[in-house]
Every structure is written in structure tokens, then in C-alpha cells.
mmCIF file of C-alpha atoms and ligand atoms in Angstrom:
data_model
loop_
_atom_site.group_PDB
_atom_site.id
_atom_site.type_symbol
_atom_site.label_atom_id
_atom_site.label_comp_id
_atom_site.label_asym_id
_atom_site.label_seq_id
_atom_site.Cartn_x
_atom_site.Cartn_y
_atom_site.Cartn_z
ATOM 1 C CA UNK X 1 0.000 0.000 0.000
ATOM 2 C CA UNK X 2 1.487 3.357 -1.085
ATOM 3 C CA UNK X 3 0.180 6.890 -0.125
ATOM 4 C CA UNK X 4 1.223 9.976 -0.863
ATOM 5 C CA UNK X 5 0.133 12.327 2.212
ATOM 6 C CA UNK X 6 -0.003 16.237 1.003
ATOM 7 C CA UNK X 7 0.627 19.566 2.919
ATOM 8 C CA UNK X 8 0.940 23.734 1.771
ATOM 9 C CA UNK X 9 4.761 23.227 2.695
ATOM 10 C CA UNK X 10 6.712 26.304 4.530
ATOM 11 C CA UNK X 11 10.149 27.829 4.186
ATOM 12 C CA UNK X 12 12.896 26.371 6.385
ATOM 13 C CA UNK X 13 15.277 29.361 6.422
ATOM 14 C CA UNK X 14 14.856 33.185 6.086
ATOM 15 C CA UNK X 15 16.118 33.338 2.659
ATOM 16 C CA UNK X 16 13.890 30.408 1.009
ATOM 17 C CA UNK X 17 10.904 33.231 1.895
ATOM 18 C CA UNK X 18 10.985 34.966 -1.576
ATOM 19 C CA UNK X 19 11.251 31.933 -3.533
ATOM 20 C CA UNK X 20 8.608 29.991 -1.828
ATOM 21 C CA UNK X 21 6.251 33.342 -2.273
ATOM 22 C CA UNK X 22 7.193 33.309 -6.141
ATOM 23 C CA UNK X 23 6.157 29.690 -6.244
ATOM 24 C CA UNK X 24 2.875 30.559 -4.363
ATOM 25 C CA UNK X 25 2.370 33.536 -7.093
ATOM 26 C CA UNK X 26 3.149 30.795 -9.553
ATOM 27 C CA UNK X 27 6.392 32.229 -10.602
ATOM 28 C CA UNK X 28 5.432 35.928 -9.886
ATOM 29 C CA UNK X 29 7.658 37.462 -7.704
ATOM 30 C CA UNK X 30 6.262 39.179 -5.028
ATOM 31 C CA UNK X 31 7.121 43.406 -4.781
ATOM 32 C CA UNK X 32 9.512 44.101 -2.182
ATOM 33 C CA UNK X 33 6.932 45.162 -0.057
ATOM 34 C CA UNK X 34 5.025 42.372 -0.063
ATOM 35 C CA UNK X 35 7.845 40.647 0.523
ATOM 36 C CA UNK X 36 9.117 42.159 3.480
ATOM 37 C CA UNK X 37 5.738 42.305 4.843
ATOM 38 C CA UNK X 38 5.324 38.225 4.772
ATOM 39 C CA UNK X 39 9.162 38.391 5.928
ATOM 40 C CA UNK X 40 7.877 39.987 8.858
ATOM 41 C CA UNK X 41 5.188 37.698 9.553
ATOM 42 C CA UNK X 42 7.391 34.696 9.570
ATOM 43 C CA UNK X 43 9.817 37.061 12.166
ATOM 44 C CA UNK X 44 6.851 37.808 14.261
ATOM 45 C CA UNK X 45 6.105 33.777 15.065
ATOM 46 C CA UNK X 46 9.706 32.811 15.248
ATOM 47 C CA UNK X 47 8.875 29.997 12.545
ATOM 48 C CA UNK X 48 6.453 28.086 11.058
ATOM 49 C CA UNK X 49 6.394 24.009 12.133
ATOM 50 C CA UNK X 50 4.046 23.372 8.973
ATOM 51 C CA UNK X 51 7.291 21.043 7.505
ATOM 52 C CA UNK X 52 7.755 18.964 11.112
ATOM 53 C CA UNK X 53 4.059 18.536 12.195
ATOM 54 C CA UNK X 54 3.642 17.066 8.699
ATOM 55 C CA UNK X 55 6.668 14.296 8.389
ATOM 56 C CA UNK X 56 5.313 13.667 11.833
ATOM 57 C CA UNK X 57 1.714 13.029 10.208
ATOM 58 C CA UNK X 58 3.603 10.771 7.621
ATOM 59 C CA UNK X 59 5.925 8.776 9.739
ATOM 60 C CA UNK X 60 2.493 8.118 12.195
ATOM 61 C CA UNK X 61 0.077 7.245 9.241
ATOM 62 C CA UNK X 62 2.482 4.814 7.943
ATOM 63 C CA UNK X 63 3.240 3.535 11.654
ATOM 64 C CA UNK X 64 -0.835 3.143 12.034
ATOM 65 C CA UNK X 65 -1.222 1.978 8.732
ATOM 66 C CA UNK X 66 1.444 -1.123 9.056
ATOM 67 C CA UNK X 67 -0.417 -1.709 12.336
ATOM 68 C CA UNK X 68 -3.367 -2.331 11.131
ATOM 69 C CA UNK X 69 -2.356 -4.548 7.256
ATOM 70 C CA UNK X 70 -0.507 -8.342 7.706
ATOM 71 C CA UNK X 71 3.199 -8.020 7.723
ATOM 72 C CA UNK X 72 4.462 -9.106 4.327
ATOM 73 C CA UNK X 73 1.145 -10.931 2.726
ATOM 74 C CA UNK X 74 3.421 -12.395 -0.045
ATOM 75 C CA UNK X 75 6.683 -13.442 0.322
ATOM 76 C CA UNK X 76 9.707 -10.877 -0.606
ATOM 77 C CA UNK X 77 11.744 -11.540 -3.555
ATOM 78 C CA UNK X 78 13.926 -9.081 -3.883
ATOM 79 C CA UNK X 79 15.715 -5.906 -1.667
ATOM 80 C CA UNK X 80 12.746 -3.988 -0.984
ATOM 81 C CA UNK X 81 14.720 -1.110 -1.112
ATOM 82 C CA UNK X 82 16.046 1.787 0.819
ATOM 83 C CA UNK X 83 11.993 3.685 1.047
ATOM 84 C CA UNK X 84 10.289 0.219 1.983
ATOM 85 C CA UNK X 85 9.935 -0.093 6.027
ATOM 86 C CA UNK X 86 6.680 -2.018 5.884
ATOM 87 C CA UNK X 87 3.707 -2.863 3.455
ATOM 88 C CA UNK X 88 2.892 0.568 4.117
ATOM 89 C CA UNK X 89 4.702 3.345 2.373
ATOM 90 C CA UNK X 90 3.763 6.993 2.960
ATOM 91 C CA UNK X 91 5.365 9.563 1.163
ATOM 92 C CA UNK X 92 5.220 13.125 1.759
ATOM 93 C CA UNK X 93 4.765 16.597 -0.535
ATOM 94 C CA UNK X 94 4.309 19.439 -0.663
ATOM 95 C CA UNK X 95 2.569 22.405 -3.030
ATOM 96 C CA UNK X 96 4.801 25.301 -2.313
ATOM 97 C CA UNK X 97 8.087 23.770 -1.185
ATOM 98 C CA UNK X 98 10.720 20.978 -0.908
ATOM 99 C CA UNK X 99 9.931 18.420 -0.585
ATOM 100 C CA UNK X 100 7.979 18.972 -3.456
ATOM 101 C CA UNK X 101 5.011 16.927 -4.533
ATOM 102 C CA UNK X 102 6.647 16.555 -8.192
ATOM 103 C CA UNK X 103 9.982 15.624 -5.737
ATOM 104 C CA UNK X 104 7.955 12.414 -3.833
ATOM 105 C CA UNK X 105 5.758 11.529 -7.255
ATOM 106 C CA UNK X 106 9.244 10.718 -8.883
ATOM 107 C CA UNK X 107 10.518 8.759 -5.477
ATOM 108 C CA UNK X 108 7.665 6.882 -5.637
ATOM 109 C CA UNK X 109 7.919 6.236 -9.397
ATOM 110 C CA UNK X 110 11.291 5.615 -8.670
ATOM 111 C CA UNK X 111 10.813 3.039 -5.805
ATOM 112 C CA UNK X 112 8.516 1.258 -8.469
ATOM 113 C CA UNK X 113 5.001 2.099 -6.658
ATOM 114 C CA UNK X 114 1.992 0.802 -9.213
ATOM 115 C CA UNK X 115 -0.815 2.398 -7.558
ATOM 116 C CA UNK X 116 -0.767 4.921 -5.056
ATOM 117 C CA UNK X 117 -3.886 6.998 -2.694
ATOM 118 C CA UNK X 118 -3.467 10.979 -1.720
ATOM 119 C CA UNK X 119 -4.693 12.269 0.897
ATOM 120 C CA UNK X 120 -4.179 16.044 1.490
ATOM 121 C CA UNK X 121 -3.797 17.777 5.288
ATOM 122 C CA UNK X 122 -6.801 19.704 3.828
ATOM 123 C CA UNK X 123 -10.205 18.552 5.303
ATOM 124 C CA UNK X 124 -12.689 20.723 2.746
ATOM 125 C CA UNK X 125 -12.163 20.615 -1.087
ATOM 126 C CA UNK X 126 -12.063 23.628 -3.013
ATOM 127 C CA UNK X 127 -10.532 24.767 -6.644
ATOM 128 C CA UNK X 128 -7.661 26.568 -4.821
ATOM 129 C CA UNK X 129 -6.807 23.498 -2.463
ATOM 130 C CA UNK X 130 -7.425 20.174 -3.322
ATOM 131 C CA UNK X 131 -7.897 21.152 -7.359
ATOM 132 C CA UNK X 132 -4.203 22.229 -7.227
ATOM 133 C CA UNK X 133 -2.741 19.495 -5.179
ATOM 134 C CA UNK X 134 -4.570 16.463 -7.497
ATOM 135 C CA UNK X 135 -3.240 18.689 -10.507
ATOM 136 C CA UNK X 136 0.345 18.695 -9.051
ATOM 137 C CA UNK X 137 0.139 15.163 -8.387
ATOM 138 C CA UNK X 138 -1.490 14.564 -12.431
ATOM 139 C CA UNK X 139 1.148 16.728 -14.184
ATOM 140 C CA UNK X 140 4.190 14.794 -12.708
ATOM 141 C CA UNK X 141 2.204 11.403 -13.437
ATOM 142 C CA UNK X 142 2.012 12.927 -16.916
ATOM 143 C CA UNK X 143 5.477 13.972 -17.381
ATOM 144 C CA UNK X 144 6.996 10.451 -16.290
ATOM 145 C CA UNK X 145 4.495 8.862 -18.851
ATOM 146 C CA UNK X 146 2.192 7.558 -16.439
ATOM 147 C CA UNK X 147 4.462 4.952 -14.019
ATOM 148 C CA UNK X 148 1.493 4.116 -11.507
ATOM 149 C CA UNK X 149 -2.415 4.477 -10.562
ATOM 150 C CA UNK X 150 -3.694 7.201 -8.485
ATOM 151 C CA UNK X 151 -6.816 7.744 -6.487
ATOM 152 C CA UNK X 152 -7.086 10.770 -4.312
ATOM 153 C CA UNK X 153 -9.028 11.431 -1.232
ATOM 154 C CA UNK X 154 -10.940 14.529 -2.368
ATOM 155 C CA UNK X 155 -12.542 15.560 1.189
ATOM 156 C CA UNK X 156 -13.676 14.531 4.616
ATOM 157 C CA UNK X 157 -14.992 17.589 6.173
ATOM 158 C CA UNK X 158 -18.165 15.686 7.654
ATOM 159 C CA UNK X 159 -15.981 12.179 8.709
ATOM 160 C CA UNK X 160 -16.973 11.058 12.017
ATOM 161 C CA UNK X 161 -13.721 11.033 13.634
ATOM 162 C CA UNK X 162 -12.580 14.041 12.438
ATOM 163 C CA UNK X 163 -15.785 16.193 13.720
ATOM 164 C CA UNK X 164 -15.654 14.230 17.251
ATOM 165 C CA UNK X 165 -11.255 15.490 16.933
ATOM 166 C CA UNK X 166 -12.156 18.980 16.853
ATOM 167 C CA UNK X 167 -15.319 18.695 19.230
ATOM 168 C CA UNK X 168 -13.046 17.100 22.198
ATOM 169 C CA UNK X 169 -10.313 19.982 21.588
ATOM 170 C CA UNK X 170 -13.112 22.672 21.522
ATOM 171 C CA UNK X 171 -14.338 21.074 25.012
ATOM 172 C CA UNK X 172 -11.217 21.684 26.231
ATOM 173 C CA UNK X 173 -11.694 25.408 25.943
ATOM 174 C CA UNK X 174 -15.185 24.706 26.924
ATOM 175 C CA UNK X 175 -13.682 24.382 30.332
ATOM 176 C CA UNK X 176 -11.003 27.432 30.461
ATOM 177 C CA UNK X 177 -14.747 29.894 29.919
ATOM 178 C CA UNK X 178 -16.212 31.783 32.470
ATOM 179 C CA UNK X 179 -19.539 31.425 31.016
ATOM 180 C CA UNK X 180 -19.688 28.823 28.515
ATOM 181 C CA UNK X 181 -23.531 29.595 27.636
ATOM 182 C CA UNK X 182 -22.613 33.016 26.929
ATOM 183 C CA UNK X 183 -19.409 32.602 24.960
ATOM 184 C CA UNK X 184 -19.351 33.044 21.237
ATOM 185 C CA UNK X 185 -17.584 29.858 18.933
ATOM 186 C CA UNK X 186 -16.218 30.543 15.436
ATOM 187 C CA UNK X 187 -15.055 28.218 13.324
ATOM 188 C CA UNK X 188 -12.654 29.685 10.647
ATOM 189 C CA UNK X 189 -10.817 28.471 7.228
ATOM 190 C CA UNK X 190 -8.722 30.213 4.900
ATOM 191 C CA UNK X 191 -10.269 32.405 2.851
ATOM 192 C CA UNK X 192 -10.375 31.881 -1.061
ATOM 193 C CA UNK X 193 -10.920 34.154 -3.855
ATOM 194 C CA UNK X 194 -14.487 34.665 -4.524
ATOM 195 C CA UNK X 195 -14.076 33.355 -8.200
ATOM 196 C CA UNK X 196 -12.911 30.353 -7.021
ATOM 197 C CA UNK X 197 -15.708 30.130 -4.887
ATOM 198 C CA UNK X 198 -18.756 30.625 -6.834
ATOM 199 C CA UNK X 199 -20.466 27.423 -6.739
ATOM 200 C CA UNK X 200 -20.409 27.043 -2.643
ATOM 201 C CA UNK X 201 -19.002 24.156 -2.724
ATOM 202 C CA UNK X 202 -16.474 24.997 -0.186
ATOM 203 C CA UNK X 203 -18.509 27.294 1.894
ATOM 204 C CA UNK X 204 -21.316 24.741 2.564
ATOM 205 C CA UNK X 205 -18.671 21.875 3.655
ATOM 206 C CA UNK X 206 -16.823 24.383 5.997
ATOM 207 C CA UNK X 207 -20.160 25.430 7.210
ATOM 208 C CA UNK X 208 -21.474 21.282 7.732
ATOM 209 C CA UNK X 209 -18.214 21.147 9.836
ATOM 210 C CA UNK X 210 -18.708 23.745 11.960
ATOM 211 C CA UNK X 211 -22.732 22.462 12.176
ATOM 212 C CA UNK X 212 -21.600 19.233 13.060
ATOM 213 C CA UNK X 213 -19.422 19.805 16.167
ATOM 214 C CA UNK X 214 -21.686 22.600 17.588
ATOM 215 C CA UNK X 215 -24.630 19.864 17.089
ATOM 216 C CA UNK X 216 -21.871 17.493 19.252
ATOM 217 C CA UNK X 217 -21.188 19.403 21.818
ATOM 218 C CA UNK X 218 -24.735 21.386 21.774
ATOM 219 C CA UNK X 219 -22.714 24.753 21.244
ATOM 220 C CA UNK X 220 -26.021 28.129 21.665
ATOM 221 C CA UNK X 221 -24.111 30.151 20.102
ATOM 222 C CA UNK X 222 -21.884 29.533 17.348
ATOM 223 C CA UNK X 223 -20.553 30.539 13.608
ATOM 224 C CA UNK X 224 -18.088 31.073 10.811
ATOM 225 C CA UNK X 225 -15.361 32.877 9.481
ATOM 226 C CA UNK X 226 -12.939 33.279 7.017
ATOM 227 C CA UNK X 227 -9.175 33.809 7.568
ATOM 228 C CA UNK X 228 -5.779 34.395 5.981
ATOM 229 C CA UNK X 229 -7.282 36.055 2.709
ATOM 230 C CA UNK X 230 -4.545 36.497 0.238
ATOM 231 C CA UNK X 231 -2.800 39.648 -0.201
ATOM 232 C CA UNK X 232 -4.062 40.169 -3.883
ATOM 233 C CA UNK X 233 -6.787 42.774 -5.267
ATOM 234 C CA UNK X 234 -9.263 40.674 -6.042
ATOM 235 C CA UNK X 235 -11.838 40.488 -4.174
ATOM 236 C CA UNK X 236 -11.998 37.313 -1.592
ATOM 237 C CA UNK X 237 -14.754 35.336 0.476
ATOM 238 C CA UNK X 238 -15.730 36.804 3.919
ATOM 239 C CA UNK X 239 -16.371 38.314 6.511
ATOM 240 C CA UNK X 240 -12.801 37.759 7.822
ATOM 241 C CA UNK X 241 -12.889 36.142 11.326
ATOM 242 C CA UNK X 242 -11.337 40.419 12.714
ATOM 243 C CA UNK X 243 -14.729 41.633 11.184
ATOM 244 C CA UNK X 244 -16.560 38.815 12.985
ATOM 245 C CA UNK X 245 -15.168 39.904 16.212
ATOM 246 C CA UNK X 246 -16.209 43.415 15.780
ATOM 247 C CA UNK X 247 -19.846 42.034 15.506
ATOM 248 C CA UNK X 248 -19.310 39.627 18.360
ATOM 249 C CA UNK X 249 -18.254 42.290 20.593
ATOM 250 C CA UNK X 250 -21.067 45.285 19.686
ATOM 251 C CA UNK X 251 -23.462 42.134 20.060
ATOM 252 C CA UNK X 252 -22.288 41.997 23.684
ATOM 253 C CA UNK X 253 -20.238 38.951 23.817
ATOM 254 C CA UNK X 254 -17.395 38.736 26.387
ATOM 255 C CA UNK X 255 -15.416 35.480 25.254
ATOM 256 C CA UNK X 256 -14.920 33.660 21.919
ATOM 257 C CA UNK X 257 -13.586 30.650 21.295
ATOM 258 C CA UNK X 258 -12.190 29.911 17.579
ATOM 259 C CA UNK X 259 -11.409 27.199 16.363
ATOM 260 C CA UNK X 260 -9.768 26.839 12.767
ATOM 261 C CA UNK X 261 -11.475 23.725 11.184
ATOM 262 C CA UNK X 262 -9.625 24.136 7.603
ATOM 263 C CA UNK X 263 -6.174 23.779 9.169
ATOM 264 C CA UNK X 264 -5.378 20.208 10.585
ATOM 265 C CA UNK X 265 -1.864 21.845 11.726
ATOM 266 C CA UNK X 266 -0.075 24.781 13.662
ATOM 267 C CA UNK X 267 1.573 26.855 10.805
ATOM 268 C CA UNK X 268 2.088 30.630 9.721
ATOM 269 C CA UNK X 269 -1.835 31.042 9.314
ATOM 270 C CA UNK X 270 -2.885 29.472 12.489
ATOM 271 C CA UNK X 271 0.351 31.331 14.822
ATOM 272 C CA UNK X 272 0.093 35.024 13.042
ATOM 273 C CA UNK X 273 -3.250 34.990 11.699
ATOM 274 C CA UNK X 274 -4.953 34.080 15.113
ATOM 275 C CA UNK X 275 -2.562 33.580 17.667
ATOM 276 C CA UNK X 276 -0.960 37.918 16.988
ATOM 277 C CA UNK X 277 -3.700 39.280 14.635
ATOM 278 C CA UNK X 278 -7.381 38.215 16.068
ATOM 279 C CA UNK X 279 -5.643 38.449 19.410
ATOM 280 C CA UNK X 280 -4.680 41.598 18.848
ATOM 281 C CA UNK X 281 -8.221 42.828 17.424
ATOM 282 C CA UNK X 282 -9.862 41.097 20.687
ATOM 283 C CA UNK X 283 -7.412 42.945 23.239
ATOM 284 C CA UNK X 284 -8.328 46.029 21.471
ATOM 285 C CA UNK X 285 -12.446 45.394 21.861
ATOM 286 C CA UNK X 286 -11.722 43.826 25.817
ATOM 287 C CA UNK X 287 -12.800 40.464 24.544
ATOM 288 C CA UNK X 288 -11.279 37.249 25.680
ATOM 289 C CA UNK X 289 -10.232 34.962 22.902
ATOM 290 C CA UNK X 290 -9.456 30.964 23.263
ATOM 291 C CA UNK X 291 -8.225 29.484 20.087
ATOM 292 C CA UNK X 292 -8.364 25.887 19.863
ATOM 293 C CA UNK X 293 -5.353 23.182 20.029
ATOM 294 C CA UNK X 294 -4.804 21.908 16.632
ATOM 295 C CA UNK X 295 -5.196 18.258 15.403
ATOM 296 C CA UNK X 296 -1.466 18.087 14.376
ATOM 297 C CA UNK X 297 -0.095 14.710 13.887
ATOM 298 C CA UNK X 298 -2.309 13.319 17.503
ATOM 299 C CA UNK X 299 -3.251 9.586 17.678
ATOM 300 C CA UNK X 300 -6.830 10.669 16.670
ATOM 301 C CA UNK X 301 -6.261 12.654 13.479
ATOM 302 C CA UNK X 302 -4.179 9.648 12.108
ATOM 303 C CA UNK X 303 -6.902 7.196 12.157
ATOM 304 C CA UNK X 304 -8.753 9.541 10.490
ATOM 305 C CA UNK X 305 -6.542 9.714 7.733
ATOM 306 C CA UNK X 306 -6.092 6.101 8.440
ATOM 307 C CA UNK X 307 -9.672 5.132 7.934
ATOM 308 C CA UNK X 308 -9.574 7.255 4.476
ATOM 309 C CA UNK X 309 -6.824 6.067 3.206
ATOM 310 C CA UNK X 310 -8.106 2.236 3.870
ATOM 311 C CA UNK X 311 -11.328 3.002 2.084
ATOM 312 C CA UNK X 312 -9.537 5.044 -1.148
ATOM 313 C CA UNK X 313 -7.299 2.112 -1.240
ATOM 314 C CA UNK X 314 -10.363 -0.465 -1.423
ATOM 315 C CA UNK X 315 -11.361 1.450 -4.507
ATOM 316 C CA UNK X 316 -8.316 -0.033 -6.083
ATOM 317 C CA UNK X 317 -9.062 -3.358 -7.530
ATOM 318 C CA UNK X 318 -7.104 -4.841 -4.397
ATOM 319 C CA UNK X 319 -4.428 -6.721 -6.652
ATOM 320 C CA UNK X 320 -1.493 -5.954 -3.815
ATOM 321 C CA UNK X 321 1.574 -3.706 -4.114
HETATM 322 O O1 LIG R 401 3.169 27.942 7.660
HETATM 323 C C1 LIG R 401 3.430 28.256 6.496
HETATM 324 O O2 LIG R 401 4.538 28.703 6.174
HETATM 325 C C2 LIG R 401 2.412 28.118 5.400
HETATM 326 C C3 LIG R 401 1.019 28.456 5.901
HETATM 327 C C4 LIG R 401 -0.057 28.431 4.810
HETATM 328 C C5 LIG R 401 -1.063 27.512 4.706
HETATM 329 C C6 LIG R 401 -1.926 27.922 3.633
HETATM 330 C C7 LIG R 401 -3.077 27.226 3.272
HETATM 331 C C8 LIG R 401 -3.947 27.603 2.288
HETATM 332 N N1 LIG R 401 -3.753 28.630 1.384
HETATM 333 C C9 LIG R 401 -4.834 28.696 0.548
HETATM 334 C C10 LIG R 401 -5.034 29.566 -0.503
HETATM 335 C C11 LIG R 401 -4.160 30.589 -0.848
HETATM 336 C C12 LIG R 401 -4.318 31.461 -1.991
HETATM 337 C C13 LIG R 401 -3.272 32.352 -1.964
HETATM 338 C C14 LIG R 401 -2.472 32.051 -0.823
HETATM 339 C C15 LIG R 401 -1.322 32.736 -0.445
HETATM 340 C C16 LIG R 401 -0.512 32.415 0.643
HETATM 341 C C17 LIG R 401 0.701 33.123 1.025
HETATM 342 C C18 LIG R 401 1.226 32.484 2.143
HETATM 343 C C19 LIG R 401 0.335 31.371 2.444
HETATM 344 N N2 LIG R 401 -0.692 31.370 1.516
HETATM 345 FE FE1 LIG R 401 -2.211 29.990 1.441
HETATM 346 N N3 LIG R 401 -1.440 29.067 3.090
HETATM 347 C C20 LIG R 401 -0.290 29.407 3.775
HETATM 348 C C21 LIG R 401 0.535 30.500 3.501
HETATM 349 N N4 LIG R 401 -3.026 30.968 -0.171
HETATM 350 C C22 LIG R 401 2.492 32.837 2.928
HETATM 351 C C23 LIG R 401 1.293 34.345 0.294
HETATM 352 C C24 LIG R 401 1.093 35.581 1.078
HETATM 353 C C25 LIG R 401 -0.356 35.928 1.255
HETATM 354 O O3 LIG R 401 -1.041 36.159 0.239
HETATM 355 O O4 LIG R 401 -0.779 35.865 2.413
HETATM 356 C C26 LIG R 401 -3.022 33.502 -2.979
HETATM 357 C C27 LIG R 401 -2.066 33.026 -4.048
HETATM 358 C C28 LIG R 401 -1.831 34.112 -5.096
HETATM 359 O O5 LIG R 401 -1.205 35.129 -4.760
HETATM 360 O O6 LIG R 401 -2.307 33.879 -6.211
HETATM 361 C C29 LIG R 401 -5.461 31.363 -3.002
HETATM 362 C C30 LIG R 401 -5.782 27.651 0.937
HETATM 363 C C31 LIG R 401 -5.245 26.984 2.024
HETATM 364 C C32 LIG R 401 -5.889 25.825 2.854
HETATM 365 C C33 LIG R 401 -5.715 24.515 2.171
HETATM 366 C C34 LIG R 401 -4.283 24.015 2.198
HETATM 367 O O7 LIG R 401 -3.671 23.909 3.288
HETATM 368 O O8 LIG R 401 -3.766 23.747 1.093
HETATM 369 C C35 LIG R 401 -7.142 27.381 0.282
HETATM 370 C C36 LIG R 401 -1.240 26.284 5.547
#
């Protein structure tokens, strides 16, 4: 079983910040403002551990993966290889940097993979997520003349496990309130351009998320917001989760809890966009703000990847790899 588990990717060092941008503008590079001003947001959080939490989600998923199959079902003939610790083999790549997914397409290829599942540390699908990630993944496949089978995992924003994941972490601020009947729950993801966003698609799953684990934990009062919109001029989906704060407070609420159900892991948009900006914006309006521990690579996020993976995998037609 091979899988190929996806993530945004983040810059290790200072100086891989403007060519990690130009890759994110698709090969524009960024103004020297623009530059500086992402520069500073990177300074601001001391790093992003986008690159860390997600090897960790690989090296776990395989772990739970070869866990859960029989060791060896046929008999090895040959060196499996330097890449082969198991019948499970999860690779890792990602969109904006090394490694990149073309870079883990052509180690699989390489390694002689036949048929391989994708999963993406994405839970809602959306033309400027998923879309891009299943296109990275098809234009390598393309280039190396089609070496193996792919099936991709295309969203789970309503799977059981993940919903009861967030609810338990959102009980955990449930407990930190002063007055949990009073307090106001948002549940973000990033923002997209509204273009890419005109048939709801995207919208309605973030908003079934959020449904679901305010149904679970029987939340009063709860909603959603966008974050992280994109520094370009068009115009993108809202109201941004500041804007939503505003409203919370003039509507008399004291404390908010948000919790960011597009973002499985701690990274730039979680640390700055939340943990400095909307905690900024709530100091300023005297409101107290709980932000929710992220799913990162935990025991229960895995087998929900787990469980997806198994079932994408079944679609195969189950010959072995
Ligand atoms: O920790 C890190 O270093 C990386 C954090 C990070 C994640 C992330 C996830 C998503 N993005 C999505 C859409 C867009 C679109 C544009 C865009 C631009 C940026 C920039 C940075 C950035 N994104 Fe991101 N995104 C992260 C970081 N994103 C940095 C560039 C500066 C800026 O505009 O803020 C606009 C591209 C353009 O200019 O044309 C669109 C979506 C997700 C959630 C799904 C996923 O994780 O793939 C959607 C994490």
C-alpha cells in the first residue's frame, strides 16, 4: 500500500521566503513590499512548524497503517529497497516547497510504486486546495508517462472522527470559559478568492463542519469565518474572522472561542493569523479569545486519515503492491 500524504509546505530558512512566495504567485515574484511584509510575519512567530508537524503526520500514518495490514502478505523476492519499512509506504509533498510533490511523485515512481492513494492535510475541497494538489500530483504522473495508478481522497470535512477530533479539543476550551452559555464559537478556514468560490461548494462543507461539532457538543451560540485572505486585489470570500469579532463584541459577547477547522496543523496562518492578529483585534475590543489546540499529527487525526486512506485504497481493484 502506497500513499502519498499532502501539505501547503513552509520555508525552512529566512532566505527560502521569496522563492517559496514566487512559487505561491506561480512564478510571480512578489514586490519588495510584499515581501518584506510576509518576511515579517514569519519574524513575528519565530517559525512556522508546517514542515515537522507534517513528516510527523507521515511517519504516524504509515506507523498506524502497518499496524493495522498483515506483515508481508506475499513473500519478498527481492531488496525492498532503501523507502520500503513495511507494506505501508507513505510519502510526503508538498505544493509550495521541498519536498515537493513533483519531488515524492518521482521517489515513488522511482521506488517502483503501481498504484498509489493521496490524501491532502486539507479537510474541505475547493478549486484553490485540493484542485491544485490532485493537478500537481497529475502533471508529474504525466510527465513520467504515467508509471502508476492514483486515487485521491478529495474531502472529509463531515468524517466522524474528524468532527468528534475537533469537538473534544473545543471542550477543552469549553472548560477554560467563564460562562460557557454566553461565549461566542467561530469556526474559521482560509479564505479563497471569490471566483474560485462561486459554486459554494467549499462554503457549505466548511459550514457542515462547523454544524456538526456545535450539534456534538450542543454549542447556543456559534458561527463562521474566514481567515488568511490572500494579499491580492481581487476580491476574496468573507467576513474575515477580525470583522466577525467586531460584531461579536457590539453584540455583547465577552469570550470567543475559535477554532480553525480548515487547518489540521499549527503553521504561519494558524500562529500570526490568530494567535498575533485576532488576538490583537480582541485585546483592542476587551474580549477574551481561546483558540483551539490543533489536530497536528495526535493519535486521533491519524486514524482519520487512516480510515480514508483504507477506504480510497479499497477502490483499487485490491491486486497488492
Ligand atoms: O506555515 C506556512 O509557512 C504556510 C502556511 C499556509 C497555509 C496555507 C493554506 C492555504 N492557502 C490557501 C489559498 C491561498 C491562496 C493564496 C495564498 C497565499 C498564501 C501566502 C502564504 C500562504 N498562503 Fe495559502 N497558506 C499558507 C501560507 N493561499 C504565505 C502568500 C502571502 C499571502 O497572500 O498571504 C493567494 C495566491 C496568489 O497570490 O495567487 C489562493 C488555501 C489553504 C488551505 C488549504 C491548504 O492547506 O492547502 C485554500 C497552511
Amino acid at each position: 500500500m502506497n500513499v502519498l500524504l499532502m501539505a501547503y509546505g513552509t520555508p525552512y530558512r529566512r532566505e527560502e521566503i521569496e522563492p517559496y512566495y514566487t512559487d505561491i504567485r506561480r512564478g510571480r515574484p512578489p514586490s519588495p513590499e510584499l515581501l518584506a511584509e510576509l518576511e515579517e510575519r514569519y519574524h513575528l512567530i519565530g517559525r512556522s512548524p508546517l514542515s515537522e508537524i507534517t513528516y510527523a503526520q507521515a511517519i504516524r500514518l504509515e506507523a498506524a497503517l502497518n499496524a493495522s495490514l498483515p506483515l508481508y502478505p506475499t513473500p519478498l523476492t527481492a531488496s525492498p529497497g532503501p523507502r520500503v519499512r513495511g507494506p505501508a509506504r507513505v510519502y510526503h509533498g508538498t505544493k509550495h516547497w521541498h519536498p515537493f510533490i513533483a519531488e515524492a511523485v518521482r521517489a515513488m515512481a522511482e521506488d517502483g510504486v503501481k498504484q498509489a492513494v493521496g490524501i491532502v492535510a486539507a479537510p474541505h475541497f475547493s478549486a484553490r486546495s485540493i484542485a491544485e494538489y490532485r493537478q500537481k500530483v497529475e502533471e508529474t504522473l504525466e510527465e513520467l508517462g504515467h508509471p502508476l495508478a492514483f486515487r485521491l481522497v478529495e474531502e472529509y470535512y463531515d468524517h466522524p472522527g474528524y468532527i468528534q477530533a475537533l469537538a473534544n479539543r473545543v471542550l477543552e476550551q469549553l472548560w477554560r470559559l467563564r460562562e460557557p452559555g454566553q461565549a461566542l464559537f467561530l469556526f474559521t478556514a482560509h479564505s479563497i478568492p471569490e471566483k474560485a468560490a462561486q459554486d459554494g461548494r467549499y462554503q457549505t462543507q466548511v459550514r457542515t463542519t462547523a454544524e456538526l461539532v456545535a450539534r456534538e457538543l450542543g454549542l447556543a451560540h456559534w458561527d463562521t469565518a474566514w481567515q488568511s485572505a490572500g494579499r491580492t486585489p481581487e476580491p476574496w470570500i468573507g467576513p474575515d474572522v477580525n470583522e466577525r469579532l467586531e460584531e461579536a463584541s457590539q453584540a455583547g459577547f465577552a469570550e470567543v472561542v475559535v477554532t480553525a477547522v480548515g487547518f489540521p496543523s499549527d503553521h504561519l496562518e494558524v500562529f500570526y493569523d490568530l494567535d498575533y492578529e485576532a488576538q490583537n483585534t480582541a485585546a483592542r475590543l476587551g474580549l477574551r479569545l481561546l483558540r483551539t489546540r490543533s489536530l497536528n499529527a495526535d493519535p486521533d487525526y491519524i486514524e482519520v486519515l487512516r480510515d480514508l486512506v483504507l477506504r480510497e485504497w479499497a477502490g483499487f481493484a485490491q491486486k497488492g503492491d
